[in-house]
């Protein structure tokens, strides 16, 4: 695919890569994983100063009016370092929902704070029974006076531990799997009736299971039109999936570089194992998977800026499925070529493998998106 970046986009790419190089050695990342929040507030402030947190938002609210291509550039570069800061959850997901569905007052109150690095967001969409279906929502929002009362259980809310506000999908009407009747609400993380179980995910990030027990919110907590949130959720899910595809490309490329360096140094019978032809062939296969993934990620980023929603959605399903396959292959081969060393926490390759396997599952795994693509095709 002929895909050339502009001068400004190349500057952005260089800037993110420099940030990763300066701040995300394997040792530095391991220390961040062990902290209470699981990421660095100083890094987050630095991202704000560099303008990255305002990248996808319109200039009218202090953003830079960036496109999906700029988001792809950032996610791919951050994937190389397994960056832990909540760019995906706060900017792409939470910020995207507010910018897309919010009232003028909600946008003015939240987006500038996100851009300045003063507010973190999380999106609580998944439930224990929902698997990958965004419309499978049993959490309810019942009208009470001039507000609503939320009850339900949201699972695996990434960065729900540290978010200042949580955007919650809840059912205001209809049956549990209806696409109509779903609404979005902006809820403070410390509101009465909300309880969390915080934990570390397998890839070293933070998530929470959140229970809503008669949580009262005002009418101003409603994000967008009541009962009409599903199209907005689907749109932001598509953009998030595209961002995850870009991140997977960066993770795969870094895993290949690490593995290539290892087999050049690791000796067997007095010879670097990288000279064995069978391992050279395996590295070529890994490179081919990464290049295919890169092409599909680039294609999706470009199609997100076009008006053909159905074609874009079909491309996203194809990309997530194919990149999921490639991520699994590259991750497994990287571990195998490292031998037993690859399974230890001391070696970085295991952490790249874990992140690839997590990305493969987020917003629909490989099988799910193959079926989704087949249904649309």
mmCIF file of C-alpha atoms in Angstrom:
data_model
loop_
_atom_site.group_PDB
_atom_site.id
_atom_site.type_symbol
_atom_site.label_atom_id
_atom_site.label_comp_id
_atom_site.label_asym_id
_atom_site.label_seq_id
_atom_site.Cartn_x
_atom_site.Cartn_y
_atom_site.Cartn_z
ATOM 1 C CA UNK A 1 0.000 0.000 0.000
ATOM 2 C CA UNK A 2 1.282 3.442 -0.960
ATOM 3 C CA UNK A 3 0.946 5.316 2.304
ATOM 4 C CA UNK A 4 3.233 8.283 2.900
ATOM 5 C CA UNK A 5 3.091 10.501 5.957
ATOM 6 C CA UNK A 6 3.119 14.276 5.721
ATOM 7 C CA UNK A 7 5.936 16.304 7.279
ATOM 8 C CA UNK A 8 3.755 17.082 10.306
ATOM 9 C CA UNK A 9 2.839 13.432 10.732
ATOM 10 C CA UNK A 10 6.485 12.417 10.560
ATOM 11 C CA UNK A 11 7.280 14.960 13.266
ATOM 12 C CA UNK A 12 4.553 13.449 15.432
ATOM 13 C CA UNK A 13 5.916 9.957 14.826
ATOM 14 C CA UNK A 14 9.451 11.043 15.719
ATOM 15 C CA UNK A 15 8.207 12.787 18.852
ATOM 16 C CA UNK A 16 6.325 9.732 20.168
ATOM 17 C CA UNK A 17 9.204 7.402 19.333
ATOM 18 C CA UNK A 18 11.601 9.692 21.209
ATOM 19 C CA UNK A 19 9.259 9.701 24.211
ATOM 20 C CA UNK A 20 9.123 5.898 24.203
ATOM 21 C CA UNK A 21 12.895 5.599 23.864
ATOM 22 C CA UNK A 22 13.529 8.030 26.729
ATOM 23 C CA UNK A 23 10.906 6.707 29.156
ATOM 24 C CA UNK A 24 10.072 3.098 28.346
ATOM 25 C CA UNK A 25 13.034 0.850 28.805
ATOM 26 C CA UNK A 26 12.020 -2.597 30.064
ATOM 27 C CA UNK A 27 13.252 -1.684 33.547
ATOM 28 C CA UNK A 28 11.408 1.654 33.646
ATOM 29 C CA UNK A 29 8.158 0.048 32.515
ATOM 30 C CA UNK A 30 8.474 -2.721 35.108
ATOM 31 C CA UNK A 31 8.732 -0.085 37.855
ATOM 32 C CA UNK A 32 5.630 1.716 36.595
ATOM 33 C CA UNK A 33 3.649 -1.531 36.556
ATOM 34 C CA UNK A 34 4.348 -1.928 40.274
ATOM 35 C CA UNK A 35 3.032 1.524 41.210
ATOM 36 C CA UNK A 36 -0.477 2.006 42.619
ATOM 37 C CA UNK A 37 -1.874 3.656 39.493
ATOM 38 C CA UNK A 38 0.100 1.528 37.032
ATOM 39 C CA UNK A 39 1.313 4.504 34.995
ATOM 40 C CA UNK A 40 3.143 7.805 35.440
ATOM 41 C CA UNK A 41 1.258 11.050 36.102
ATOM 42 C CA UNK A 42 4.397 12.892 35.037
ATOM 43 C CA UNK A 43 4.300 11.118 31.681
ATOM 44 C CA UNK A 44 0.635 12.024 31.346
ATOM 45 C CA UNK A 45 1.386 15.701 31.975
ATOM 46 C CA UNK A 46 4.188 15.533 29.430
ATOM 47 C CA UNK A 47 1.760 14.113 26.875
ATOM 48 C CA UNK A 48 -0.567 17.020 27.585
ATOM 49 C CA UNK A 49 2.261 19.550 27.161
ATOM 50 C CA UNK A 50 3.181 17.986 23.818
ATOM 51 C CA UNK A 51 -0.417 18.357 22.648
ATOM 52 C CA UNK A 52 -1.035 14.649 22.195
ATOM 53 C CA UNK A 53 -4.122 14.556 24.427
ATOM 54 C CA UNK A 54 -5.822 17.142 22.222
ATOM 55 C CA UNK A 55 -4.922 15.465 18.967
ATOM 56 C CA UNK A 56 -8.356 14.114 17.878
ATOM 57 C CA UNK A 57 -10.503 16.954 19.239
ATOM 58 C CA UNK A 58 -11.716 19.973 17.300
ATOM 59 C CA UNK A 59 -9.881 23.263 17.448
ATOM 60 C CA UNK A 60 -12.993 24.942 18.867
ATOM 61 C CA UNK A 61 -12.415 23.187 22.223
ATOM 62 C CA UNK A 62 -8.635 23.553 22.231
ATOM 63 C CA UNK A 63 -7.742 20.449 20.261
ATOM 64 C CA UNK A 64 -5.775 20.037 17.038
ATOM 65 C CA UNK A 65 -8.440 18.548 14.761
ATOM 66 C CA UNK A 66 -6.419 15.424 14.063
ATOM 67 C CA UNK A 67 -7.670 12.412 12.129
ATOM 68 C CA UNK A 68 -7.622 8.655 12.662
ATOM 69 C CA UNK A 69 -4.272 8.625 10.896
ATOM 70 C CA UNK A 70 -2.631 10.703 13.644
ATOM 71 C CA UNK A 71 -4.190 8.413 16.255
ATOM 72 C CA UNK A 72 -2.809 5.408 14.367
ATOM 73 C CA UNK A 73 0.678 6.953 14.343
ATOM 74 C CA UNK A 74 0.550 7.509 18.098
ATOM 75 C CA UNK A 75 -0.837 4.084 18.954
ATOM 76 C CA UNK A 76 1.665 2.265 16.749
ATOM 77 C CA UNK A 77 4.608 4.100 18.285
ATOM 78 C CA UNK A 78 3.285 3.636 21.826
ATOM 79 C CA UNK A 79 2.802 -0.054 21.109
ATOM 80 C CA UNK A 80 6.538 -0.398 20.545
ATOM 81 C CA UNK A 81 7.157 0.584 24.151
ATOM 82 C CA UNK A 82 4.072 -1.005 25.728
ATOM 83 C CA UNK A 83 3.108 2.445 26.999
ATOM 84 C CA UNK A 84 0.888 2.261 30.091
ATOM 85 C CA UNK A 85 -0.679 5.728 30.148
ATOM 86 C CA UNK A 86 -4.471 5.720 29.503
ATOM 87 C CA UNK A 87 -4.434 7.414 26.096
ATOM 88 C CA UNK A 88 -6.808 4.840 24.581
ATOM 89 C CA UNK A 89 -9.344 4.904 27.408
ATOM 90 C CA UNK A 90 -9.317 8.627 28.130
ATOM 91 C CA UNK A 91 -8.766 10.222 24.723
ATOM 92 C CA UNK A 92 -10.000 7.720 22.121
ATOM 93 C CA UNK A 93 -12.845 6.090 24.062
ATOM 94 C CA UNK A 94 -14.048 8.455 26.788
ATOM 95 C CA UNK A 95 -13.151 11.682 25.038
ATOM 96 C CA UNK A 96 -14.495 10.323 21.761
ATOM 97 C CA UNK A 97 -17.886 9.564 23.328
ATOM 98 C CA UNK A 98 -18.159 13.021 24.899
ATOM 99 C CA UNK A 99 -17.095 14.794 21.702
ATOM 100 C CA UNK A 100 -19.515 12.729 19.621
ATOM 101 C CA UNK A 101 -22.625 12.720 21.824
ATOM 102 C CA UNK A 102 -22.148 15.395 24.472
ATOM 103 C CA UNK A 103 -24.049 18.631 24.831
ATOM 104 C CA UNK A 104 -22.197 21.898 24.430
ATOM 105 C CA UNK A 105 -22.007 22.213 28.221
ATOM 106 C CA UNK A 106 -20.652 18.670 28.662
ATOM 107 C CA UNK A 107 -18.050 19.140 25.946
ATOM 108 C CA UNK A 108 -16.882 22.473 27.374
ATOM 109 C CA UNK A 109 -16.685 21.025 30.892
ATOM 110 C CA UNK A 110 -14.820 17.809 30.035
ATOM 111 C CA UNK A 111 -12.800 17.975 26.812
ATOM 112 C CA UNK A 112 -10.547 20.945 27.761
ATOM 113 C CA UNK A 113 -9.798 19.211 31.088
ATOM 114 C CA UNK A 114 -8.840 16.034 29.203
ATOM 115 C CA UNK A 115 -6.624 18.013 26.833
ATOM 116 C CA UNK A 116 -4.854 19.689 29.771
ATOM 117 C CA UNK A 117 -4.250 16.307 31.404
ATOM 118 C CA UNK A 118 -6.412 17.181 34.413
ATOM 119 C CA UNK A 119 -9.150 14.591 33.890
ATOM 120 C CA UNK A 120 -9.058 10.844 33.206
ATOM 121 C CA UNK A 121 -11.996 8.977 31.696
ATOM 122 C CA UNK A 122 -13.023 5.339 31.411
ATOM 123 C CA UNK A 123 -15.765 3.598 29.443
ATOM 124 C CA UNK A 124 -17.790 0.930 31.265
ATOM 125 C CA UNK A 125 -19.414 -1.050 28.452
ATOM 126 C CA UNK A 126 -18.720 -4.751 29.112
ATOM 127 C CA UNK A 127 -20.794 -6.943 31.432
ATOM 128 C CA UNK A 128 -20.198 -10.476 32.710
ATOM 129 C CA UNK A 129 -22.689 -11.987 30.264
ATOM 130 C CA UNK A 130 -22.135 -9.706 27.254
ATOM 131 C CA UNK A 131 -19.018 -11.289 25.692
ATOM 132 C CA UNK A 132 -18.294 -8.969 22.699
ATOM 133 C CA UNK A 133 -21.833 -7.721 22.079
ATOM 134 C CA UNK A 134 -21.962 -4.012 22.885
ATOM 135 C CA UNK A 135 -25.773 -4.081 22.827
ATOM 136 C CA UNK A 136 -26.009 -6.813 25.508
ATOM 137 C CA UNK A 137 -26.715 -4.423 28.398
ATOM 138 C CA UNK A 138 -28.457 -5.476 31.612
ATOM 139 C CA UNK A 139 -27.353 -2.477 33.685
ATOM 140 C CA UNK A 140 -30.433 -0.301 34.086
ATOM 141 C CA UNK A 141 -31.094 3.406 34.428
ATOM 142 C CA UNK A 142 -34.521 4.151 35.866
ATOM 143 C CA UNK A 143 -36.002 7.634 35.891
ATOM 144 C CA UNK A 144 -36.386 9.111 39.347
ATOM 145 C CA UNK A 145 -37.565 12.685 39.716
ATOM 146 C CA UNK A 146 -35.391 14.849 37.492
ATOM 147 C CA UNK A 147 -32.592 12.245 37.334
ATOM 148 C CA UNK A 148 -31.873 8.531 37.086
ATOM 149 C CA UNK A 149 -30.960 5.609 39.328
ATOM 150 C CA UNK A 150 -28.309 3.184 38.002
ATOM 151 C CA UNK A 151 -28.124 -0.488 38.954
ATOM 152 C CA UNK A 152 -25.889 -3.136 37.453
ATOM 153 C CA UNK A 153 -22.453 -4.685 37.059
ATOM 154 C CA UNK A 154 -19.753 -3.594 34.606
ATOM 155 C CA UNK A 155 -16.675 -5.761 34.141
ATOM 156 C CA UNK A 156 -13.082 -5.195 32.990
ATOM 157 C CA UNK A 157 -13.307 -1.407 32.901
ATOM 158 C CA UNK A 158 -9.798 -0.486 31.774
ATOM 159 C CA UNK A 159 -8.350 2.294 33.949
ATOM 160 C CA UNK A 160 -11.574 2.364 35.926
ATOM 161 C CA UNK A 161 -9.320 2.470 38.979
ATOM 162 C CA UNK A 162 -7.883 5.912 38.258
ATOM 163 C CA UNK A 163 -10.579 7.541 36.106
ATOM 164 C CA UNK A 164 -12.155 10.721 37.464
ATOM 165 C CA UNK A 165 -15.340 10.074 35.514
ATOM 166 C CA UNK A 166 -16.761 6.852 34.125
ATOM 167 C CA UNK A 167 -19.014 6.772 31.085
ATOM 168 C CA UNK A 168 -21.554 3.986 31.599
ATOM 169 C CA UNK A 169 -23.845 2.285 29.099
ATOM 170 C CA UNK A 170 -27.192 1.478 30.722
ATOM 171 C CA UNK A 171 -30.608 0.376 29.536
ATOM 172 C CA UNK A 172 -33.423 2.882 29.840
ATOM 173 C CA UNK A 173 -35.906 0.771 27.860
ATOM 174 C CA UNK A 174 -36.277 -2.476 25.925
ATOM 175 C CA UNK A 175 -34.968 -5.986 26.454
ATOM 176 C CA UNK A 176 -31.452 -6.938 27.486
ATOM 177 C CA UNK A 177 -30.103 -7.440 23.934
ATOM 178 C CA UNK A 178 -32.028 -4.731 22.079
ATOM 179 C CA UNK A 179 -29.948 -2.142 20.268
ATOM 180 C CA UNK A 180 -32.559 0.502 20.987
ATOM 181 C CA UNK A 181 -33.063 1.688 24.539
ATOM 182 C CA UNK A 182 -29.373 2.038 25.505
ATOM 183 C CA UNK A 183 -28.237 5.329 27.039
ATOM 184 C CA UNK A 184 -24.887 6.737 28.192
ATOM 185 C CA UNK A 185 -24.271 8.411 31.547
ATOM 186 C CA UNK A 186 -21.284 10.315 32.928
ATOM 187 C CA UNK A 187 -20.717 9.207 36.524
ATOM 188 C CA UNK A 188 -18.181 10.434 39.080
ATOM 189 C CA UNK A 189 -15.923 7.609 40.253
ATOM 190 C CA UNK A 190 -16.603 8.426 43.919
ATOM 191 C CA UNK A 191 -20.400 8.730 43.741
ATOM 192 C CA UNK A 192 -22.437 7.098 46.523
ATOM 193 C CA UNK A 193 -23.507 3.547 45.685
ATOM 194 C CA UNK A 194 -20.608 2.832 43.327
ATOM 195 C CA UNK A 195 -18.161 0.132 44.419
ATOM 196 C CA UNK A 196 -15.110 -1.236 42.613
ATOM 197 C CA UNK A 197 -12.871 -4.251 42.633
ATOM 198 C CA UNK A 198 -9.539 -3.083 41.254
ATOM 199 C CA UNK A 199 -6.946 -5.454 39.804
ATOM 200 C CA UNK A 200 -3.967 -5.738 37.496
ATOM 201 C CA UNK A 201 -4.588 -7.279 34.094
ATOM 202 C CA UNK A 202 -2.343 -9.925 32.549
ATOM 203 C CA UNK A 203 -0.642 -7.279 30.384
ATOM 204 C CA UNK A 204 0.334 -5.152 33.381
ATOM 205 C CA UNK A 205 -2.396 -2.530 33.081
ATOM 206 C CA UNK A 206 -5.175 -1.701 35.539
ATOM 207 C CA UNK A 207 -8.881 -2.505 35.335
ATOM 208 C CA UNK A 208 -11.877 -2.687 37.635
ATOM 209 C CA UNK A 209 -15.183 -4.471 38.030
ATOM 210 C CA UNK A 210 -17.736 -1.845 38.994
ATOM 211 C CA UNK A 211 -21.034 -2.338 40.797
ATOM 212 C CA UNK A 212 -23.807 0.271 40.689
ATOM 213 C CA UNK A 213 -26.195 -0.037 43.607
ATOM 214 C CA UNK A 214 -28.922 2.601 43.407
ATOM 215 C CA UNK A 215 -26.477 5.202 42.123
ATOM 216 C CA UNK A 216 -28.304 8.512 41.729
ATOM 217 C CA UNK A 217 -27.329 10.863 38.923
ATOM 218 C CA UNK A 218 -28.911 14.060 37.660
ATOM 219 C CA UNK A 219 -30.439 14.651 34.253
ATOM 220 C CA UNK A 220 -27.212 16.410 33.253
ATOM 221 C CA UNK A 221 -25.377 13.064 33.526
ATOM 222 C CA UNK A 222 -27.172 11.771 30.430
ATOM 223 C CA UNK A 223 -24.763 11.823 27.470
ATOM 224 C CA UNK A 224 -26.649 12.235 24.203
ATOM 225 C CA UNK A 225 -30.260 11.298 23.523
ATOM 226 C CA UNK A 226 -31.951 8.866 25.880
ATOM 227 C CA UNK A 227 -32.211 5.363 24.435
ATOM 228 C CA UNK A 228 -30.280 6.249 21.264
ATOM 229 C CA UNK A 229 -26.688 5.660 22.332
ATOM 230 C CA UNK A 230 -25.921 2.446 20.444
ATOM 231 C CA UNK A 231 -24.885 4.058 17.113
ATOM 232 C CA UNK A 232 -22.497 6.346 19.035
ATOM 233 C CA UNK A 233 -21.083 3.397 20.996
ATOM 234 C CA UNK A 234 -20.604 1.452 17.765
ATOM 235 C CA UNK A 235 -18.817 4.370 16.098
ATOM 236 C CA UNK A 236 -16.378 4.873 18.977
ATOM 237 C CA UNK A 237 -15.874 1.101 19.246
ATOM 238 C CA UNK A 238 -14.840 1.083 15.575
ATOM 239 C CA UNK A 239 -12.332 3.875 16.179
ATOM 240 C CA UNK A 240 -11.032 2.118 19.277
ATOM 241 C CA UNK A 241 -10.657 -1.160 17.377
ATOM 242 C CA UNK A 242 -8.698 0.641 14.667
ATOM 243 C CA UNK A 243 -6.457 2.178 17.332
ATOM 244 C CA UNK A 244 -5.883 -1.269 18.866
ATOM 245 C CA UNK A 245 -4.927 -2.624 15.441
ATOM 246 C CA UNK A 246 -2.312 0.125 15.132
ATOM 247 C CA UNK A 247 -1.008 -0.611 18.614
ATOM 248 C CA UNK A 248 -0.729 -4.316 17.743
ATOM 249 C CA UNK A 249 1.403 -3.407 14.721
ATOM 250 C CA UNK A 250 3.840 -1.528 16.969
ATOM 251 C CA UNK A 251 3.938 -4.372 19.496
ATOM 252 C CA UNK A 252 4.576 -6.937 16.732
ATOM 253 C CA UNK A 253 7.372 -4.871 15.208
ATOM 254 C CA UNK A 254 9.081 -4.482 18.590
ATOM 255 C CA UNK A 255 8.696 -8.199 19.346
ATOM 256 C CA UNK A 256 10.346 -9.055 16.037
ATOM 257 C CA UNK A 257 13.240 -6.651 16.694
ATOM 258 C CA UNK A 258 13.785 -8.091 20.183
ATOM 259 C CA UNK A 259 13.665 -11.677 18.899
ATOM 260 C CA UNK A 260 15.973 -10.928 15.984
ATOM 261 C CA UNK A 261 18.520 -9.421 18.368
ATOM 262 C CA UNK A 262 18.270 -12.437 20.676
ATOM 263 C CA UNK A 263 18.862 -15.102 18.005
ATOM 264 C CA UNK A 264 21.917 -13.182 16.773
ATOM 265 C CA UNK A 265 23.453 -13.374 20.258
ATOM 266 C CA UNK A 266 22.220 -16.753 21.553
ATOM 267 C CA UNK A 267 24.733 -19.441 20.657
ATOM 268 C CA UNK A 268 24.322 -23.172 20.304
ATOM 269 C CA UNK A 269 27.244 -25.459 19.458
ATOM 270 C CA UNK A 270 29.386 -22.336 19.232
ATOM 271 C CA UNK A 271 27.202 -20.725 16.534
ATOM 272 C CA UNK A 272 24.545 -18.001 16.830
ATOM 273 C CA UNK A 273 21.171 -19.696 16.365
ATOM 274 C CA UNK A 274 20.212 -16.892 13.987
ATOM 275 C CA UNK A 275 22.432 -18.581 11.374
ATOM 276 C CA UNK A 276 20.229 -21.683 11.320
ATOM 277 C CA UNK A 277 18.202 -21.543 8.140
ATOM 278 C CA UNK A 278 14.989 -22.838 9.687
ATOM 279 C CA UNK A 279 15.009 -19.958 12.189
ATOM 280 C CA UNK A 280 15.717 -17.461 9.430
ATOM 281 C CA UNK A 281 12.645 -18.756 7.579
ATOM 282 C CA UNK A 282 10.583 -18.363 10.731
ATOM 283 C CA UNK A 283 11.738 -14.762 11.144
ATOM 284 C CA UNK A 284 10.735 -14.073 7.540
ATOM 285 C CA UNK A 285 7.255 -15.436 8.258
ATOM 286 C CA UNK A 286 7.013 -13.148 11.283
ATOM 287 C CA UNK A 287 8.068 -10.137 9.204
ATOM 288 C CA UNK A 288 5.437 -10.975 6.583
ATOM 289 C CA UNK A 289 2.689 -11.134 9.216
ATOM 290 C CA UNK A 290 3.766 -7.772 10.645
ATOM 291 C CA UNK A 291 3.859 -6.143 7.200
ATOM 292 C CA UNK A 292 0.383 -7.442 6.359
ATOM 293 C CA UNK A 293 -0.855 -6.133 9.682
ATOM 294 C CA UNK A 294 0.714 -2.734 8.992
ATOM 295 C CA UNK A 295 -0.973 -2.489 5.584
ATOM 296 C CA UNK A 296 -4.377 -3.366 7.007
ATOM 297 C CA UNK A 297 -3.999 -0.920 9.881
ATOM 298 C CA UNK A 298 -3.060 1.873 7.453
ATOM 299 C CA UNK A 299 -6.051 1.039 5.246
ATOM 300 C CA UNK A 300 -8.484 1.191 8.156
ATOM 301 C CA UNK A 301 -7.097 4.530 9.366
ATOM 302 C CA UNK A 302 -7.669 6.043 5.925
ATOM 303 C CA UNK A 303 -11.159 4.564 5.541
ATOM 304 C CA UNK A 304 -12.241 5.985 8.897
ATOM 305 C CA UNK A 305 -11.998 9.438 7.316
ATOM 306 C CA UNK A 306 -14.398 8.520 4.483
ATOM 307 C CA UNK A 307 -18.200 8.559 4.506
ATOM 308 C CA UNK A 308 -18.817 4.904 3.580
ATOM 309 C CA UNK A 309 -19.633 3.581 7.056
ATOM 310 C CA UNK A 310 -20.515 0.035 6.011
ATOM 311 C CA UNK A 311 -17.363 -0.431 3.930
ATOM 312 C CA UNK A 312 -15.269 0.993 6.762
ATOM 313 C CA UNK A 313 -16.919 -1.308 9.303
ATOM 314 C CA UNK A 314 -16.272 -4.319 7.087
ATOM 315 C CA UNK A 315 -12.612 -3.289 6.723
ATOM 316 C CA UNK A 316 -12.261 -2.926 10.492
ATOM 317 C CA UNK A 317 -13.634 -6.439 11.017
ATOM 318 C CA UNK A 318 -11.232 -7.834 8.404
ATOM 319 C CA UNK A 319 -8.277 -5.962 9.917
ATOM 320 C CA UNK A 320 -9.013 -7.005 13.501
ATOM 321 C CA UNK A 321 -9.380 -10.649 12.433
ATOM 322 C CA UNK A 322 -6.216 -10.741 10.313
ATOM 323 C CA UNK A 323 -4.147 -8.718 12.761
ATOM 324 C CA UNK A 324 -5.379 -10.972 15.571
ATOM 325 C CA UNK A 325 -4.068 -13.969 13.648
ATOM 326 C CA UNK A 326 -0.761 -12.245 12.984
ATOM 327 C CA UNK A 327 -0.420 -11.095 16.594
ATOM 328 C CA UNK A 328 -0.869 -14.638 17.839
ATOM 329 C CA UNK A 329 1.668 -16.011 15.368
ATOM 330 C CA UNK A 330 4.303 -13.356 16.044
ATOM 331 C CA UNK A 331 3.812 -13.560 19.803
ATOM 332 C CA UNK A 332 4.025 -17.354 19.951
ATOM 333 C CA UNK A 333 7.031 -17.534 17.633
ATOM 334 C CA UNK A 334 8.838 -14.843 19.618
ATOM 335 C CA UNK A 335 8.366 -16.823 22.824
ATOM 336 C CA UNK A 336 9.423 -20.089 21.199
ATOM 337 C CA UNK A 337 12.581 -18.611 19.683
ATOM 338 C CA UNK A 338 13.558 -17.305 23.108
ATOM 339 C CA UNK A 339 13.080 -20.763 24.600
ATOM 340 C CA UNK A 340 12.395 -20.982 28.322
ATOM 341 C CA UNK A 341 13.859 -17.508 28.847
ATOM 342 C CA UNK A 342 10.883 -15.988 27.057
ATOM 343 C CA UNK A 343 8.516 -17.118 29.817
ATOM 344 C CA UNK A 344 10.280 -15.208 32.584
ATOM 345 C CA UNK A 345 9.276 -11.719 33.759
ATOM 346 C CA UNK A 346 12.885 -10.605 33.496
ATOM 347 C CA UNK A 347 12.764 -10.852 29.699
ATOM 348 C CA UNK A 348 10.681 -8.194 27.963
ATOM 349 C CA UNK A 349 9.420 -10.480 25.191
ATOM 350 C CA UNK A 350 6.904 -12.139 27.505
ATOM 351 C CA UNK A 351 5.281 -8.772 28.216
ATOM 352 C CA UNK A 352 4.938 -8.078 24.481
ATOM 353 C CA UNK A 353 3.297 -11.479 24.052
ATOM 354 C CA UNK A 354 0.817 -10.744 26.855
ATOM 355 C CA UNK A 355 -0.141 -7.388 25.366
ATOM 356 C CA UNK A 356 -0.665 -8.957 21.929
ATOM 357 C CA UNK A 357 -2.951 -11.600 23.407
ATOM 358 C CA UNK A 358 -4.905 -8.914 25.277
ATOM 359 C CA UNK A 359 -5.350 -6.789 22.152
ATOM 360 C CA UNK A 360 -6.559 -9.871 20.289
ATOM 361 C CA UNK A 361 -9.421 -10.158 22.812
ATOM 362 C CA UNK A 362 -10.414 -6.499 23.216
ATOM 363 C CA UNK A 363 -13.548 -5.423 21.315
ATOM 364 C CA UNK A 364 -13.921 -8.846 19.725
ATOM 365 C CA UNK A 365 -11.414 -11.641 19.174
ATOM 366 C CA UNK A 366 -10.284 -13.108 15.857
ATOM 367 C CA UNK A 367 -13.171 -15.582 15.517
ATOM 368 C CA UNK A 368 -15.728 -12.915 16.375
ATOM 369 C CA UNK A 369 -14.485 -10.558 13.677
ATOM 370 C CA UNK A 370 -14.178 -13.292 11.041
ATOM 371 C CA UNK A 371 -17.875 -14.060 11.653
ATOM 372 C CA UNK A 372 -18.702 -10.352 11.655
ATOM 373 C CA UNK A 373 -16.915 -9.857 8.354
ATOM 374 C CA UNK A 374 -18.637 -12.880 6.808
ATOM 375 C CA UNK A 375 -22.037 -11.570 7.885
ATOM 376 C CA UNK A 376 -21.369 -8.163 6.322
ATOM 377 C CA UNK A 377 -19.805 -9.612 3.166
#
